[in-house]
Amino acid sequence: QVHLAESGGGSVQAGGSLRLSCTLSGYTNSQCYMAWFRQAPGKNREVVAFIGSDGTTKYADSVKGRFAISQDNAKNTLYLQMNSLSREDTAIYYCAARSGPICPYTSWTMEWVYGYWGQGTQVTVSS
């Protein structure tokens, strides 16, 4: 059974930084890719960043240049480094994973592609 668990959320002032972690357990070697999503109050969940099994990364326009996604395969951990945070980044952040054998890379922004989700971690940015 695959399990994802996020950590690292919290409260920070605008302009500050946080690093989120997502630990994977029970995972197979058939991983396609992983991503971070977020859901702000009253809004739909949206993709923030993506990382493929080959290390390719992609970002939502709203976080480009401020956020960085990375993965430590030896530790089975996914990270999201968030810098220059603003109030608009306040949300619950979720990590998600897609396993193979079919890897629809053109659909990386879609929630339905991901079969495994963490429980979420709250990030609150105050001015």
PDB file of N, CA and C in Angstrom, residues 9 12 14 16 19 22 29 31-32 42 44 46 48 50 60 63 66 74 79 91 95 100 103-104 115 120 124 126:
ATOM      1  N   GLY A   9       5.000  22.240   6.750  1.00  0.00           N
ATOM      2  CA  GLY A   9       4.143  23.407   6.660  1.00  0.00           C
ATOM      3  C   GLY A   9       4.212  24.234   7.933  1.00  0.00           C
ATOM      4  N   VAL A  12       4.510  31.669   8.193  1.00  0.00           N
ATOM      5  CA  VAL A  12       5.703  32.436   7.862  1.00  0.00           C
ATOM      6  C   VAL A  12       5.271  33.816   7.398  1.00  0.00           C
ATOM      7  N   ALA A  14       5.463  37.175   4.983  1.00  0.00           N
ATOM      8  CA  ALA A  14       5.683  37.414   3.563  1.00  0.00           C
ATOM      9  C   ALA A  14       7.158  37.693   3.304  1.00  0.00           C
ATOM     10  N   GLY A  16       9.337  35.305   3.341  1.00  0.00           N
ATOM     11  CA  GLY A  16      10.068  34.215   3.957  1.00  0.00           C
ATOM     12  C   GLY A  16      10.088  32.952   3.121  1.00  0.00           C
ATOM     13  N   ARG A  19      10.339  24.877   3.488  1.00  0.00           N
ATOM     14  CA  ARG A  19      10.597  23.687   2.681  1.00  0.00           C
ATOM     15  C   ARG A  19       9.650  22.590   3.125  1.00  0.00           C
ATOM     16  N   CYS A  22       7.806  15.373   1.520  1.00  0.00           N
ATOM     17  CA  CYS A  22       6.783  14.345   1.321  1.00  0.00           C
ATOM     18  C   CYS A  22       7.490  12.999   1.304  1.00  0.00           C
ATOM     19  N   ASN A  29       8.841   0.574  -7.964  1.00  0.00           N
ATOM     20  CA  ASN A  29       9.784   1.209  -8.876  1.00  0.00           C
ATOM     21  C   ASN A  29       9.121   1.660 -10.166  1.00  0.00           C
ATOM     22  N   GLN A  31       7.273   4.211 -10.647  1.00  0.00           N
ATOM     23  CA  GLN A  31       6.873   5.618 -10.527  1.00  0.00           C
ATOM     24  C   GLN A  31       7.034   6.341 -11.858  1.00  0.00           C
ATOM     25  N   CYS A  32       6.013   7.079 -12.256  1.00  0.00           N
ATOM     26  CA  CYS A  32       6.087   7.915 -13.444  1.00  0.00           C
ATOM     27  C   CYS A  32       6.611   9.290 -13.078  1.00  0.00           C
ATOM     28  N   GLY A  42     -11.632  28.392  -0.614  1.00  0.00           N
ATOM     29  CA  GLY A  42     -12.595  28.824  -1.614  1.00  0.00           C
ATOM     30  C   GLY A  42     -12.164  28.633  -3.045  1.00  0.00           C
ATOM     31  N   ASN A  44     -10.228  26.006  -6.195  1.00  0.00           N
ATOM     32  CA  ASN A  44      -9.951  24.638  -6.604  1.00  0.00           C
ATOM     33  C   ASN A  44      -8.488  24.291  -6.359  1.00  0.00           C
ATOM     34  N   GLU A  46      -4.906  23.233  -7.337  1.00  0.00           N
ATOM     35  CA  GLU A  46      -4.126  23.518  -8.533  1.00  0.00           C
ATOM     36  C   GLU A  46      -2.720  22.954  -8.399  1.00  0.00           C
ATOM     37  N   VAL A  48       1.231  22.914  -8.577  1.00  0.00           N
ATOM     38  CA  VAL A  48       2.279  23.891  -8.284  1.00  0.00           C
ATOM     39  C   VAL A  48       3.568  23.526  -8.996  1.00  0.00           C
ATOM     40  N   PHE A  50       6.021  19.931 -10.716  1.00  0.00           N
ATOM     41  CA  PHE A  50       6.055  18.553 -11.204  1.00  0.00           C
ATOM     42  C   PHE A  50       7.498  18.117 -11.346  1.00  0.00           C
ATOM     43  N   ALA A  60       4.019  25.852 -12.169  1.00  0.00           N
ATOM     44  CA  ALA A  60       2.957  26.785 -12.493  1.00  0.00           C
ATOM     45  C   ALA A  60       3.574  28.168 -12.647  1.00  0.00           C
ATOM     46  N   VAL A  63       4.498  30.381  -9.579  1.00  0.00           N
ATOM     47  CA  VAL A  63       5.586  30.077  -8.639  1.00  0.00           C
ATOM     48  C   VAL A  63       6.943  29.976  -9.313  1.00  0.00           C
ATOM     49  N   ARG A  66      10.456  31.071  -7.868  1.00  0.00           N
ATOM     50  CA  ARG A  66      10.371  31.163  -6.403  1.00  0.00           C
ATOM     51  C   ARG A  66      10.375  29.797  -5.742  1.00  0.00           C
ATOM     52  N   ALA A  74      17.027   8.104  -2.699  1.00  0.00           N
ATOM     53  CA  ALA A  74      17.600   7.265  -1.643  1.00  0.00           C
ATOM     54  C   ALA A  74      16.786   7.362  -0.358  1.00  0.00           C
ATOM     55  N   TYR A  79      10.593  17.038  -2.181  1.00  0.00           N
ATOM     56  CA  TYR A  79      10.702  18.323  -1.510  1.00  0.00           C
ATOM     57  C   TYR A  79      10.078  19.435  -2.354  1.00  0.00           C
ATOM     58  N   ALA A  91      -2.211  28.189   1.547  1.00  0.00           N
ATOM     59  CA  ALA A  91      -3.018  27.075   1.048  1.00  0.00           C
ATOM     60  C   ALA A  91      -2.634  25.806   1.796  1.00  0.00           C
ATOM     61  N   CYS A  95       1.188  16.535  -1.744  1.00  0.00           N
ATOM     62  CA  CYS A  95       2.029  15.841  -2.705  1.00  0.00           C
ATOM     63  C   CYS A  95       1.207  14.716  -3.340  1.00  0.00           C
ATOM     64  N   GLY A 100       3.218   3.829 -12.894  1.00  0.00           N
ATOM     65  CA  GLY A 100       3.060   3.275 -14.221  1.00  0.00           C
ATOM     66  C   GLY A 100       2.199   2.056 -14.260  1.00  0.00           C
ATOM     67  N   CYS A 103       2.350   6.402 -18.404  1.00  0.00           N
ATOM     68  CA  CYS A 103       2.767   7.683 -17.846  1.00  0.00           C
ATOM     69  C   CYS A 103       2.333   8.812 -18.781  1.00  0.00           C
ATOM     70  N   PRO A 104       1.159   9.383 -18.553  1.00  0.00           N
ATOM     71  CA  PRO A 104       0.665  10.445 -19.442  1.00  0.00           C
ATOM     72  C   PRO A 104       1.304  11.793 -19.126  1.00  0.00           C
ATOM     73  N   GLY A 115      -2.703   8.923  -8.709  1.00  0.00           N
ATOM     74  CA  GLY A 115      -3.453   7.919  -7.968  1.00  0.00           C
ATOM     75  C   GLY A 115      -3.196   7.918  -6.479  1.00  0.00           C
ATOM     76  N   GLY A 120      -1.950  16.366   3.155  1.00  0.00           N
ATOM     77  CA  GLY A 120      -1.852  17.816   3.060  1.00  0.00           C
ATOM     78  C   GLY A 120      -1.175  18.444   4.263  1.00  0.00           C
ATOM     79  N   THR A 124       0.682  28.977   5.796  1.00  0.00           N
ATOM     80  CA  THR A 124       0.027  30.270   6.013  1.00  0.00           C
ATOM     81  C   THR A 124       1.071  31.370   5.943  1.00  0.00           C
ATOM     82  N   SER A 126       1.669  35.409   6.236  1.00  0.00           N
ATOM     83  CA  SER A 126       1.079  36.643   6.741  1.00  0.00           C
ATOM     84  C   SER A 126       1.914  37.839   6.314  1.00  0.00           C
TER      85      SER A 126
END
